Short mmCIF file of C-alpha atoms and ligand atoms in Angstrom, two decimals:
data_model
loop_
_atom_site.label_atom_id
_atom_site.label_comp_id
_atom_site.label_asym_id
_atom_site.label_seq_id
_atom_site.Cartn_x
_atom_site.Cartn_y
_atom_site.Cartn_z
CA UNK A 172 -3.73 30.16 -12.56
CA UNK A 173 -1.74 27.12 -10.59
CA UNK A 174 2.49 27.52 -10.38
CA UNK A 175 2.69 23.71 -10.93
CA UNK A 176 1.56 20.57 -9.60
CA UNK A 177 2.53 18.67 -6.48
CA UNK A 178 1.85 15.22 -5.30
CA UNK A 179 2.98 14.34 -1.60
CA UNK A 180 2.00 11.28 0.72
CA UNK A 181 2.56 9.28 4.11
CA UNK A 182 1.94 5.90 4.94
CA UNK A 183 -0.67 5.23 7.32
CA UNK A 184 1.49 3.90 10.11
CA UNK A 185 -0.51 5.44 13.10
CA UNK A 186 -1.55 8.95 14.55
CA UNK A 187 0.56 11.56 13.89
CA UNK A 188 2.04 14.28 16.58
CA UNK A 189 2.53 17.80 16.72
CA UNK A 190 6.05 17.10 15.26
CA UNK A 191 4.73 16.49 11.79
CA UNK A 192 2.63 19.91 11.92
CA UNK A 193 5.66 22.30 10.04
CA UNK A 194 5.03 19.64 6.84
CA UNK A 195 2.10 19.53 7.21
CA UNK A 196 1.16 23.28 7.53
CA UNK A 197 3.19 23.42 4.17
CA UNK A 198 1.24 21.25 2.31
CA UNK A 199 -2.02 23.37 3.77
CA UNK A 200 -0.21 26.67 2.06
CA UNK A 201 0.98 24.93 -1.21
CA UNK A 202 -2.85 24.32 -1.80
CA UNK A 203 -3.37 27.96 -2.53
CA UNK A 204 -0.37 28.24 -5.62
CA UNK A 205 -0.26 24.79 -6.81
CA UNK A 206 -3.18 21.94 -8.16
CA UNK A 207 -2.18 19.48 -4.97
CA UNK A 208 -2.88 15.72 -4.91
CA UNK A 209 -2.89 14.11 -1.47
CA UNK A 210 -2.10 10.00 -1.08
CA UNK A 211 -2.52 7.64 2.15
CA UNK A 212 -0.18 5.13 0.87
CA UNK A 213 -1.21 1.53 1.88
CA UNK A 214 1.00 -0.12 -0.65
CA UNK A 215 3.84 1.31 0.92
CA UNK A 216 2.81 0.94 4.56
CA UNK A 217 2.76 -2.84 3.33
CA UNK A 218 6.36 -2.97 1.84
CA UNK A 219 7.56 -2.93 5.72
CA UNK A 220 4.44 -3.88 7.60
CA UNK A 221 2.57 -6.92 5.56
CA UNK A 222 2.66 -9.45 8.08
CA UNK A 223 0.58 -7.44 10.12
CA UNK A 224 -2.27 -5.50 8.96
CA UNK A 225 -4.99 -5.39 10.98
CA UNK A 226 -4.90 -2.26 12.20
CA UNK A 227 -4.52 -0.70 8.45
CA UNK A 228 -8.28 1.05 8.11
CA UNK A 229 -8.24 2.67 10.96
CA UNK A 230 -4.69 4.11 10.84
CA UNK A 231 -6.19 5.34 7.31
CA UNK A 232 -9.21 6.39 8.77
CA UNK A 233 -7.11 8.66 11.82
CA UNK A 234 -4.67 9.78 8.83
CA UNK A 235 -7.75 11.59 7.13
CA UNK A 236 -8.87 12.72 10.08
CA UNK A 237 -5.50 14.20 11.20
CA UNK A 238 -4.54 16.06 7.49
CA UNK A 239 -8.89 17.41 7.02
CA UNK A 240 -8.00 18.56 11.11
CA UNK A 241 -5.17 20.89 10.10
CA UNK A 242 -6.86 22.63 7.29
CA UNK A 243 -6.06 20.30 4.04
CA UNK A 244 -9.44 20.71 1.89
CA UNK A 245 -10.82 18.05 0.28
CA UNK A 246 -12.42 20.75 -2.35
CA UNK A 247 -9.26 22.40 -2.95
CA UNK A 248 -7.01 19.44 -3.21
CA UNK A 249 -7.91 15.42 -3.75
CA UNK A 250 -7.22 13.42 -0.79
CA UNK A 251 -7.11 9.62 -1.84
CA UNK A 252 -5.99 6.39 -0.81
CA UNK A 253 -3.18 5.01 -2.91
CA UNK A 254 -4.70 1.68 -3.13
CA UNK A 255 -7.95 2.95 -5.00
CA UNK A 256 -6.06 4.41 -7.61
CA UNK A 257 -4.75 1.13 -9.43
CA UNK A 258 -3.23 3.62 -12.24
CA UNK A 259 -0.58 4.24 -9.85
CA UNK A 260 0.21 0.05 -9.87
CA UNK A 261 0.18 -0.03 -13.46
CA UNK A 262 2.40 2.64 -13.44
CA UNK A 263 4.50 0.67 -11.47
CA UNK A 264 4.94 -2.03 -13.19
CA UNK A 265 5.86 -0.52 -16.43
CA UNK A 266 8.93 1.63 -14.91
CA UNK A 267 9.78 -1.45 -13.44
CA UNK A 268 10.47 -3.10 -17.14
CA UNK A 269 12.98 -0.40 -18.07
CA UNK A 270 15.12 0.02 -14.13
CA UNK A 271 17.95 -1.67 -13.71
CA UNK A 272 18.20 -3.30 -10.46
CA UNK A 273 21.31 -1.49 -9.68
CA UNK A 274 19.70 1.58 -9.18
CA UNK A 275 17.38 0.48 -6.63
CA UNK A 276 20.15 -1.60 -4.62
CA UNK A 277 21.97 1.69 -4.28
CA UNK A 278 19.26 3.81 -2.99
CA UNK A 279 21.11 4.84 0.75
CA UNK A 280 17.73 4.04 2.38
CA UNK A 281 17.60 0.24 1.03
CA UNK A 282 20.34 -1.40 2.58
CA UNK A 283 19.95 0.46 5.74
CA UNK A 284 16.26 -0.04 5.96
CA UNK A 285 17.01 -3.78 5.73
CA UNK A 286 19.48 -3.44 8.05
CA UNK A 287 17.60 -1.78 10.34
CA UNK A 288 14.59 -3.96 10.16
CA UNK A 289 16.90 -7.15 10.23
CA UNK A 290 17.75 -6.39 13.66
CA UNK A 291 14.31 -6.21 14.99
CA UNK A 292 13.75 -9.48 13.51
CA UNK A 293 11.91 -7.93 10.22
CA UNK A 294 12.85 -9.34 6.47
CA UNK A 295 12.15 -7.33 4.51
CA UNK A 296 14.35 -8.23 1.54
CA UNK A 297 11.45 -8.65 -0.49
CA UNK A 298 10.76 -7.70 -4.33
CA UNK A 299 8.46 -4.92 -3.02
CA UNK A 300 10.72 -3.40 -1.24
CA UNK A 301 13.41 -3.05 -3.30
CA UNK A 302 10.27 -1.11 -5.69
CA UNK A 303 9.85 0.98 -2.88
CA UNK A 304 11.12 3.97 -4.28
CA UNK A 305 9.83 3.03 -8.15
CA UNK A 306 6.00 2.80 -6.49
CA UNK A 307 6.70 6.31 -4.61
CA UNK A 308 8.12 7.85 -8.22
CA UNK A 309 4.66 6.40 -10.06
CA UNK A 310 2.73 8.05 -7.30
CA UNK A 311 4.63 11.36 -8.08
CA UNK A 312 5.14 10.73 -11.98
CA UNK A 313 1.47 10.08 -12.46
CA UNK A 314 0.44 13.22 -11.50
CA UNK A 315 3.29 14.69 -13.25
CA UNK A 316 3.74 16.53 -10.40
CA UNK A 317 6.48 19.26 -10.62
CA UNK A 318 7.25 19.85 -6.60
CA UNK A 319 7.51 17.07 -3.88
CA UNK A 320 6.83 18.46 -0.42
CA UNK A 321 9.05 16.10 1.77
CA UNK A 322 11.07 15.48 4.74
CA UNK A 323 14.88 15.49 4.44
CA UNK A 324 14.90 11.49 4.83
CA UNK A 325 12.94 11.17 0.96
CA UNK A 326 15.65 12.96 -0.99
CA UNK A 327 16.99 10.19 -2.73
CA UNK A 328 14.14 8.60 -3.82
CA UNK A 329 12.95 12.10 -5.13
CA UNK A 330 16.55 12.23 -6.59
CA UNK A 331 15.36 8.99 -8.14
CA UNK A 332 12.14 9.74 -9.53
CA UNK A 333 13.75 12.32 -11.22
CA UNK A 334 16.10 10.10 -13.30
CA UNK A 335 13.25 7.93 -13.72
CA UNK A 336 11.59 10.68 -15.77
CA UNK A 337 14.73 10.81 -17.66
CA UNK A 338 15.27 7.72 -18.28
CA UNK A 339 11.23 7.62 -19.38
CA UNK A 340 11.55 10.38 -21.54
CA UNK A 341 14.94 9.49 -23.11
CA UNK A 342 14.02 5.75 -24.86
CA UNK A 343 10.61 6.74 -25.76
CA UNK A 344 11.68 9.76 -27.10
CA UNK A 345 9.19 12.19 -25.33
CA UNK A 346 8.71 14.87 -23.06
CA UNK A 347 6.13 13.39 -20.94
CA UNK A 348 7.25 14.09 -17.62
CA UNK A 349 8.48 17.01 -16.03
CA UNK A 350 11.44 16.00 -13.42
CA UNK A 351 10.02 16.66 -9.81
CA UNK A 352 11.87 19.32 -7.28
CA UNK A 353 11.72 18.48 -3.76
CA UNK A 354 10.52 21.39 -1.52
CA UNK A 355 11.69 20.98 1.91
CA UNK A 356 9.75 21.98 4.89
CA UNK A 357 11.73 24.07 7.69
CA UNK A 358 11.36 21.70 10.70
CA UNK A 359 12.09 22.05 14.53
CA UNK A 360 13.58 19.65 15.71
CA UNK A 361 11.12 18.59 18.21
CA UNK A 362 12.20 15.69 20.87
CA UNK A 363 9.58 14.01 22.47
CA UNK A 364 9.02 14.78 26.00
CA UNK A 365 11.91 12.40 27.73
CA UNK A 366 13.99 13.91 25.51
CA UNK A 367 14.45 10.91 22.90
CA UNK A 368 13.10 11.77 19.42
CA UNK A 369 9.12 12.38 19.08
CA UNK A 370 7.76 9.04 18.41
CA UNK A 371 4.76 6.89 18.89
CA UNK A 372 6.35 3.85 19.32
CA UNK A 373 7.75 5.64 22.76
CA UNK A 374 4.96 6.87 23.58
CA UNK A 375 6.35 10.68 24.41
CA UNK A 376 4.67 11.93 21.67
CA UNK A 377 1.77 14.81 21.62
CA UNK A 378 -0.79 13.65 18.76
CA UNK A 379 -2.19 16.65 17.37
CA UNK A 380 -5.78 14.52 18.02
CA UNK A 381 -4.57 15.06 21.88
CA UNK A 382 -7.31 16.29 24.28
CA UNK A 383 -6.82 19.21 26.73
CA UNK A 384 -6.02 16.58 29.28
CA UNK A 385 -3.74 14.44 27.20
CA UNK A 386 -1.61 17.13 26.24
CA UNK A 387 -1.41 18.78 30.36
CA UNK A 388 -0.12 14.95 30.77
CA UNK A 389 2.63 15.08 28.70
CA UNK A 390 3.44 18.39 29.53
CA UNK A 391 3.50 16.96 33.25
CA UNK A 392 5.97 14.15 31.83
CA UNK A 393 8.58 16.53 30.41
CA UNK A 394 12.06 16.55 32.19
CA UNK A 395 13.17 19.93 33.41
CA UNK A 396 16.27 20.89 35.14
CA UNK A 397 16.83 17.65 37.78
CA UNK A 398 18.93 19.90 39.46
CA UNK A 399 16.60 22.12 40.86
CA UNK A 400 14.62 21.06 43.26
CA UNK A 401 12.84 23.75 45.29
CA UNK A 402 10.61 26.43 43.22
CA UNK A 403 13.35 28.93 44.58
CA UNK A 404 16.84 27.27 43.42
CA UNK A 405 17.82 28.91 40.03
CA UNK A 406 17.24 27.29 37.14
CA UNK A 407 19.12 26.10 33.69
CA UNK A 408 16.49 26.43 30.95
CA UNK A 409 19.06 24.82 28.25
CA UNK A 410 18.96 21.66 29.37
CA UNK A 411 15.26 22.05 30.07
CA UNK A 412 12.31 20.05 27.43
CA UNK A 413 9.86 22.20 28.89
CA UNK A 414 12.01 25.30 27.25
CA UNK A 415 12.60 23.73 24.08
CA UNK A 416 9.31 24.01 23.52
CA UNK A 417 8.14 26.73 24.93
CA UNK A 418 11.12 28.49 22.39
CA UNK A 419 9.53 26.93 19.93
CA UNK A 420 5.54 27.40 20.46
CA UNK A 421 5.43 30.36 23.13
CA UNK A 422 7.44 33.36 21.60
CA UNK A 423 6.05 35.72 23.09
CA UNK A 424 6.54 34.50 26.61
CA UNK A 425 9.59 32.79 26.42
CA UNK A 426 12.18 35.76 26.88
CA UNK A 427 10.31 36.37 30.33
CA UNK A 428 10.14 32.88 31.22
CA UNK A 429 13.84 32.32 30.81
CA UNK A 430 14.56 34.95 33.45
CA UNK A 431 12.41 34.38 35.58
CA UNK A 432 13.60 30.36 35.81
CA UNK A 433 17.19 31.41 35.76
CA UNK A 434 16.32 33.78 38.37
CA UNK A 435 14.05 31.11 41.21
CA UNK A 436 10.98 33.22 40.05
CA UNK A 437 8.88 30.86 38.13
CA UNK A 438 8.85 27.43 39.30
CA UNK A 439 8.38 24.35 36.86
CA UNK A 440 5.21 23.76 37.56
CA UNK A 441 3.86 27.06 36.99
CA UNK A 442 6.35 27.37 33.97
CA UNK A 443 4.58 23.72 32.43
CA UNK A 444 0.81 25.54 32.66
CA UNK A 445 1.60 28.40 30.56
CA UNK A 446 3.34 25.89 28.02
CA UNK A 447 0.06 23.53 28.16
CA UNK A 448 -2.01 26.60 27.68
CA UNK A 449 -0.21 27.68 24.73
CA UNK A 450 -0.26 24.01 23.44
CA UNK A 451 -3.85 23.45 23.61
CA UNK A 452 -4.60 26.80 22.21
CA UNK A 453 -2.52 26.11 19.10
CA UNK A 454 -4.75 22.48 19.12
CA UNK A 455 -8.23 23.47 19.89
CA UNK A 456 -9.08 24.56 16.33
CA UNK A 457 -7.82 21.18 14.69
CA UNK A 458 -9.97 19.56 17.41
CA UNK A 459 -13.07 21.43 16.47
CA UNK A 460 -12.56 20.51 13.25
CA UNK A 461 -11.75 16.96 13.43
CA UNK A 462 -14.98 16.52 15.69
CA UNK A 463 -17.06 18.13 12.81
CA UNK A 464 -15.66 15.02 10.57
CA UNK A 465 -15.94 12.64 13.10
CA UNK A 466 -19.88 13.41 13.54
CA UNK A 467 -20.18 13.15 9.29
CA UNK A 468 -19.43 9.73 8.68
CA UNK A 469 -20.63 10.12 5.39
CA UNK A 470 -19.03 13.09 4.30
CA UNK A 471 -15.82 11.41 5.05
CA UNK A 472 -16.50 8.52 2.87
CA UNK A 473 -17.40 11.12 -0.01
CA UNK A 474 -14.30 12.84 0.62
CA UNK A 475 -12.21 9.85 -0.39
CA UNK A 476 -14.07 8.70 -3.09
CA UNK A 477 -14.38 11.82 -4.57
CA UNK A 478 -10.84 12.58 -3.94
CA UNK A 479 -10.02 8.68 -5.69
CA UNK A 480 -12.73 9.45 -8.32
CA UNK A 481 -10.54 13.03 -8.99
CA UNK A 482 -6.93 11.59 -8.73
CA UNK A 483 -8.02 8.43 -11.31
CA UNK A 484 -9.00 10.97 -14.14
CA UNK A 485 -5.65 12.64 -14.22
CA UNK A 486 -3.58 9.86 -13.67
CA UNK A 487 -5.77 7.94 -16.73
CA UNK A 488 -4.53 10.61 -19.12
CA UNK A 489 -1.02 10.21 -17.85
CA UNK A 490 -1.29 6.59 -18.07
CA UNK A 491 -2.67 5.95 -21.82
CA UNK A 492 0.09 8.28 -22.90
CA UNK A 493 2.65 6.03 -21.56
CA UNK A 494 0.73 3.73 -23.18
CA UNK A 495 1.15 5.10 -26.39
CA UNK A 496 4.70 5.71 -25.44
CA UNK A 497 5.36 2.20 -24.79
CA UNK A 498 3.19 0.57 -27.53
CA UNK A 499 1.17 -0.88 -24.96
CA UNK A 500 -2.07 0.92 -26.06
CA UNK A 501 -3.96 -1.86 -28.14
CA UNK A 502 -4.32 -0.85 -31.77
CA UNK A 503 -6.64 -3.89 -32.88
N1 LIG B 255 8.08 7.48 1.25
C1 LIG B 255 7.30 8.56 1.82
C2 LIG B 255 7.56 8.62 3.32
O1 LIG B 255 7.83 7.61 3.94
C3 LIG B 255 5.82 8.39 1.56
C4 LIG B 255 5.51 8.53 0.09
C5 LIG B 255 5.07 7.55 -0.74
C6 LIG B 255 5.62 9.72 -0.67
N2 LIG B 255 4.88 8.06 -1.99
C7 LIG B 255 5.21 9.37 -1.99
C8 LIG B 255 6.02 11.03 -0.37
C9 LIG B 255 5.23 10.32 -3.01
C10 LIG B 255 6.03 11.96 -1.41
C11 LIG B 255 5.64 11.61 -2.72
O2 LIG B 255 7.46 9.68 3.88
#
């Protein structure tokens, strides 16, 4: 017997890097105590991103990759793309009728999203944006999904899903939908290898799709201790990438690498090896199984429609009894 349901979901913005792997490693575990729902969401990769979307499939196509690479299974849970579940626009639209504005304008994100995007020279003051967080709560609601595996930046629009449901459940006098509970994932903060924070867009990022030579690259890349300059000259490992990580992915060596750096024994060379080592060890399996995808071209295609084909039969039940809720279900 399941604990509960949970729905989580990212937007298909591009490949994804070994800093997503804590969440993601929880959403492989949550599969075992909870019926899980997985959603690419399009719709909201086009709320910031509609003026360009040509490279939309394939970031979907590399997002299914990436999540069936880690371990999320397709017969355990339904992966889907938002976008071929239209229950979830329907959805939608009918919170939309009963939310005042005023909630949505004082989501934190909003104003600092358009903020943000203003000063890149992005508008994105647009009606779909401001439903950002009403399309998120449908693709949570729909499922009536009790738990909402999420990073700490989705709290308030989990926070407002939940009074959603309230508000749902209050004027229509029912006890459709549970109120969701965000679970959050413990996550390292991992900086990408100049230091900034892991990104893409920067390029110091390692995608979990990286290659044994990609990732001995970026390993090269990482900035150690610039004052040490011979192998010999002691080193400082706290202001050292290279040691971030390897506290973080190489416990069992670290304690011995830290005294042998502070100590001129291990220079950073060697010291980057047994971190790439470690690195593509941890990788190798989600390569091998990304590669067995890759060859099946078909069997990924039946994973998503399967998974669409799955996700539209429970969200149709949700959805006619909001219908009925609403008095929206045709009687004649
Ligand atoms: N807004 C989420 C993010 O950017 C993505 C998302 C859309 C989501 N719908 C969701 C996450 C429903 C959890 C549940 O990360």
């Amino acid at each position: 017997m399941k604990k509960g349901v949970v729905f989580s979901g990212m937007r298909p913005t591009g490949r994804l890097h070994i800093g997503h792997l804590s969440v993601l490693d929880n959403w492989v575990k949550l599969q075992e105590e909870f019926q899980c729902y997985f959603g690419i969401v399009d719709w909201h990769a086009l709320t910031t991103d509609f003026e360009n979307t040509s490279e939309m499939q394939d970031n979907i196509r590399m997002m299914l990759l990436d999540w069936l690479s880690v371990g999320l299974d397709p017969l355990k849970s339904p992966i889907f793309v938002q976008s071929q579940v239209k229950e979830h626009s329907e959805l939608h639209l009918l919170f939309s009728m009963m939310l005042p504005v005023s909630w949505l304008e004082r989501v934190p994100s909003y104003k600092d999203q358009i903020l943000q995007l203003g000063l890149q020279g992005k508008d994105i003051a647009t009606y779909g944006f401001l439903g950002y967080p009403v399309l998120m709560s449908a693709d949570i609601l729909i499922y009536r999904a009790n738990v909402v595996p999420v990073g700490e930046d989705q709290l308030a629009h989990i926070e407002l899903s939940r009074e959603i449901a309230r508000r749902f459940n209050y004027l229509y006098k029912t006890d459709l939908f549970p109120e969701p509970q965000a679970r959050l994932a413990k996550v390292a903060l991992l900086p990408g290898v100049d230091g900034r924070k892991m990104s893409k867009s920067y390029n110091n990022d390692i995608p979990i799709a990286a290659t044994s030579k990609e990732i001995s690259e970026k390993v090269q890349m990482m900035v150690t201790d610039p004052a040490r300059i011979k192998k010999t000259d002691p080193g400082n490992p706290e202001i050292c990438i290279v040691h971030t990580y390897q506290n973080i992915y190489n416990a069992s060596e670290v304690e011995e690498i830290r005294t042998n750096c502070k100590s001129g024994n291990i220079g950073c060379v060697a010291c980057k090896k047994r971190l790439a080592t470690v690195l593509d060890e941890m990788l190798a399996p989600l390569r091998e199984r990304r590669s067995y995808y890759e060859e099946r071209p078909n069997l990924l295609h039946d994973i998503i429609e399967t998974g669409a084909k799955e996700a539209r039969k429970e969200a149709g039940k949700t959805l006619e009894l909001v219908r009925t809720a609403m008095n929206v279900s045709l009687k004649i």
